[in-house]
């Protein structure tokens, strides 16, 4: 309640959870806990998860180690999920959650498994004007820049060469784990 701003905030979810349950949850939740909850809303910036009277947010950047266009690609309303508690702030009534940190970081696996020059299978995920994104088996996406693709004479549109869900062979050009950038070169289209 903020009388100076003539504002009051109510929570139906907290009322349904039972008296004192919200406070109890905030005291029980600790950074690093693995908790289960139900997805209550999916927005452009993330997904809200009901933890039994307190809602936590999985920010879009914490949904997957790979690229996520929209959180609805990963989660849907009503889905039960296991999440990792990143931060609890009772003062702000916020709980930050992560889905991706429950799994090994594929970038660490990638840098141990591959070297620049290696040729590996991939699947095209998106075609853009400056190239195409392709996902390796480890779940990491990399960019096949248009400058690394030999377009046949007379062909200007990359969409005529590759399309989403198409299997390709790519050469690893560079791996930048800090910036999470993977440079790929197109070798063959299947």
PDB file of C-alpha atoms in Angstrom, residues 68-173:
ATOM      1  CA  UNK A  68      15.007 -18.105 -28.222  1.00  0.00           C
ATOM      2  CA  UNK A  69      12.881 -15.950 -30.530  1.00  0.00           C
ATOM      3  CA  UNK A  70       9.888 -15.983 -28.146  1.00  0.00           C
ATOM      4  CA  UNK A  71       9.404 -17.758 -24.799  1.00  0.00           C
ATOM      5  CA  UNK A  72       6.341 -19.608 -26.175  1.00  0.00           C
ATOM      6  CA  UNK A  73       8.819 -21.716 -28.210  1.00  0.00           C
ATOM      7  CA  UNK A  74      10.029 -23.217 -24.924  1.00  0.00           C
ATOM      8  CA  UNK A  75       7.129 -23.051 -22.441  1.00  0.00           C
ATOM      9  CA  UNK A  76       3.337 -22.890 -22.465  1.00  0.00           C
ATOM     10  CA  UNK A  77       0.698 -21.886 -19.901  1.00  0.00           C
ATOM     11  CA  UNK A  78      -0.234 -24.739 -17.570  1.00  0.00           C
ATOM     12  CA  UNK A  79       3.065 -26.584 -18.056  1.00  0.00           C
ATOM     13  CA  UNK A  80       4.787 -27.899 -14.926  1.00  0.00           C
ATOM     14  CA  UNK A  81       8.507 -27.105 -14.886  1.00  0.00           C
ATOM     15  CA  UNK A  82      11.539 -27.602 -12.678  1.00  0.00           C
ATOM     16  CA  UNK A  83      13.528 -24.392 -12.283  1.00  0.00           C
ATOM     17  CA  UNK A  84      16.599 -23.129 -10.480  1.00  0.00           C
ATOM     18  CA  UNK A  85      16.189 -20.193  -8.086  1.00  0.00           C
ATOM     19  CA  UNK A  86      18.685 -17.487  -9.057  1.00  0.00           C
ATOM     20  CA  UNK A  87      17.641 -14.702  -6.709  1.00  0.00           C
ATOM     21  CA  UNK A  88      14.953 -14.049  -4.097  1.00  0.00           C
ATOM     22  CA  UNK A  89      13.968 -10.494  -3.196  1.00  0.00           C
ATOM     23  CA  UNK A  90      11.163 -10.332  -0.647  1.00  0.00           C
ATOM     24  CA  UNK A  91      11.363  -6.511  -0.557  1.00  0.00           C
ATOM     25  CA  UNK A  92      10.577  -6.314  -4.271  1.00  0.00           C
ATOM     26  CA  UNK A  93       8.379  -9.445  -4.179  1.00  0.00           C
ATOM     27  CA  UNK A  94      10.484 -10.975  -6.955  1.00  0.00           C
ATOM     28  CA  UNK A  95      11.926 -14.395  -7.584  1.00  0.00           C
ATOM     29  CA  UNK A  96      14.320 -14.835 -10.507  1.00  0.00           C
ATOM     30  CA  UNK A  97      14.379 -18.334 -11.977  1.00  0.00           C
ATOM     31  CA  UNK A  98      16.382 -20.216 -14.602  1.00  0.00           C
ATOM     32  CA  UNK A  99      15.523 -23.179 -16.759  1.00  0.00           C
ATOM     33  CA  UNK A 100      18.774 -23.374 -18.713  1.00  0.00           C
ATOM     34  CA  UNK A 101      21.091 -23.600 -15.696  1.00  0.00           C
ATOM     35  CA  UNK A 102      19.623 -26.977 -14.772  1.00  0.00           C
ATOM     36  CA  UNK A 103      21.531 -28.313 -17.786  1.00  0.00           C
ATOM     37  CA  UNK A 104      25.231 -28.296 -18.641  1.00  0.00           C
ATOM     38  CA  UNK A 105      26.443 -25.297 -20.577  1.00  0.00           C
ATOM     39  CA  UNK A 106      26.752 -26.608 -24.162  1.00  0.00           C
ATOM     40  CA  UNK A 107      29.323 -23.919 -24.940  1.00  0.00           C
ATOM     41  CA  UNK A 108      31.752 -25.602 -22.542  1.00  0.00           C
ATOM     42  CA  UNK A 109      31.094 -28.968 -24.214  1.00  0.00           C
ATOM     43  CA  UNK A 110      31.421 -27.426 -27.681  1.00  0.00           C
ATOM     44  CA  UNK A 111      34.841 -25.883 -27.050  1.00  0.00           C
ATOM     45  CA  UNK A 112      36.168 -29.235 -25.746  1.00  0.00           C
ATOM     46  CA  UNK A 113      34.664 -31.302 -28.546  1.00  0.00           C
ATOM     47  CA  UNK A 114      35.369 -29.194 -31.655  1.00  0.00           C
ATOM     48  CA  UNK A 115      38.139 -27.167 -33.222  1.00  0.00           C
ATOM     49  CA  UNK A 116      38.062 -24.610 -36.007  1.00  0.00           C
ATOM     50  CA  UNK A 117      38.108 -26.516 -39.300  1.00  0.00           C
ATOM     51  CA  UNK A 118      35.997 -29.452 -38.065  1.00  0.00           C
ATOM     52  CA  UNK A 119      33.085 -30.411 -40.321  1.00  0.00           C
ATOM     53  CA  UNK A 120      29.891 -31.319 -38.435  1.00  0.00           C
ATOM     54  CA  UNK A 121      26.190 -31.889 -39.173  1.00  0.00           C
ATOM     55  CA  UNK A 122      23.724 -29.096 -38.388  1.00  0.00           C
ATOM     56  CA  UNK A 123      20.123 -28.114 -38.998  1.00  0.00           C
ATOM     57  CA  UNK A 124      19.165 -24.740 -40.471  1.00  0.00           C
ATOM     58  CA  UNK A 125      16.870 -22.871 -38.064  1.00  0.00           C
ATOM     59  CA  UNK A 126      16.464 -19.426 -39.633  1.00  0.00           C
ATOM     60  CA  UNK A 127      17.393 -17.754 -42.914  1.00  0.00           C
ATOM     61  CA  UNK A 128      18.090 -14.013 -42.751  1.00  0.00           C
ATOM     62  CA  UNK A 129      19.378 -11.534 -45.344  1.00  0.00           C
ATOM     63  CA  UNK A 130      22.972 -11.766 -44.063  1.00  0.00           C
ATOM     64  CA  UNK A 131      23.126 -15.562 -43.770  1.00  0.00           C
ATOM     65  CA  UNK A 132      21.517 -18.501 -42.004  1.00  0.00           C
ATOM     66  CA  UNK A 133      21.514 -19.783 -38.454  1.00  0.00           C
ATOM     67  CA  UNK A 134      22.151 -23.498 -37.956  1.00  0.00           C
ATOM     68  CA  UNK A 135      21.893 -25.577 -34.782  1.00  0.00           C
ATOM     69  CA  UNK A 136      24.475 -28.232 -33.920  1.00  0.00           C
ATOM     70  CA  UNK A 137      23.498 -31.442 -32.090  1.00  0.00           C
ATOM     71  CA  UNK A 138      24.629 -29.845 -28.810  1.00  0.00           C
ATOM     72  CA  UNK A 139      21.817 -27.270 -29.140  1.00  0.00           C
ATOM     73  CA  UNK A 140      24.080 -24.328 -29.927  1.00  0.00           C
ATOM     74  CA  UNK A 141      23.261 -22.151 -32.926  1.00  0.00           C
ATOM     75  CA  UNK A 142      25.844 -20.542 -35.115  1.00  0.00           C
ATOM     76  CA  UNK A 143      25.777 -18.128 -38.031  1.00  0.00           C
ATOM     77  CA  UNK A 144      26.640 -19.189 -41.548  1.00  0.00           C
ATOM     78  CA  UNK A 145      27.460 -15.735 -42.884  1.00  0.00           C
ATOM     79  CA  UNK A 146      26.419 -15.147 -46.481  1.00  0.00           C
ATOM     80  CA  UNK A 147      30.022 -14.235 -47.343  1.00  0.00           C
ATOM     81  CA  UNK A 148      31.041 -17.838 -46.580  1.00  0.00           C
ATOM     82  CA  UNK A 149      28.467 -19.304 -49.000  1.00  0.00           C
ATOM     83  CA  UNK A 150      29.284 -19.827 -52.658  1.00  0.00           C
ATOM     84  CA  UNK A 151      26.017 -18.866 -54.347  1.00  0.00           C
ATOM     85  CA  UNK A 152      25.590 -20.335 -57.851  1.00  0.00           C
ATOM     86  CA  UNK A 153      25.757 -17.818 -60.716  1.00  0.00           C
ATOM     87  CA  UNK A 154      22.536 -15.823 -61.002  1.00  0.00           C
ATOM     88  CA  UNK A 155      21.274 -16.783 -57.522  1.00  0.00           C
ATOM     89  CA  UNK A 156      20.993 -13.830 -55.132  1.00  0.00           C
ATOM     90  CA  UNK A 157      18.542 -15.145 -52.527  1.00  0.00           C
ATOM     91  CA  UNK A 158      19.920 -17.471 -49.887  1.00  0.00           C
ATOM     92  CA  UNK A 159      16.417 -18.987 -49.487  1.00  0.00           C
ATOM     93  CA  UNK A 160      16.961 -20.743 -52.822  1.00  0.00           C
ATOM     94  CA  UNK A 161      19.940 -22.606 -51.340  1.00  0.00           C
ATOM     95  CA  UNK A 162      18.894 -23.376 -47.734  1.00  0.00           C
ATOM     96  CA  UNK A 163      15.643 -23.360 -45.747  1.00  0.00           C
ATOM     97  CA  UNK A 164      14.621 -23.927 -42.110  1.00  0.00           C
ATOM     98  CA  UNK A 165      14.721 -27.562 -40.874  1.00  0.00           C
ATOM     99  CA  UNK A 166      17.125 -28.520 -43.670  1.00  0.00           C
ATOM    100  CA  UNK A 167      20.119 -30.709 -42.785  1.00  0.00           C
ATOM    101  CA  UNK A 168      23.519 -29.329 -43.768  1.00  0.00           C
ATOM    102  CA  UNK A 169      27.196 -29.978 -43.195  1.00  0.00           C
ATOM    103  CA  UNK A 170      29.078 -26.997 -41.776  1.00  0.00           C
ATOM    104  CA  UNK A 171      32.692 -26.148 -41.066  1.00  0.00           C
ATOM    105  CA  UNK A 172      33.422 -24.578 -37.691  1.00  0.00           C
ATOM    106  CA  UNK A 173      35.167 -21.288 -38.377  1.00  0.00           C
TER     107      UNK A 173
END
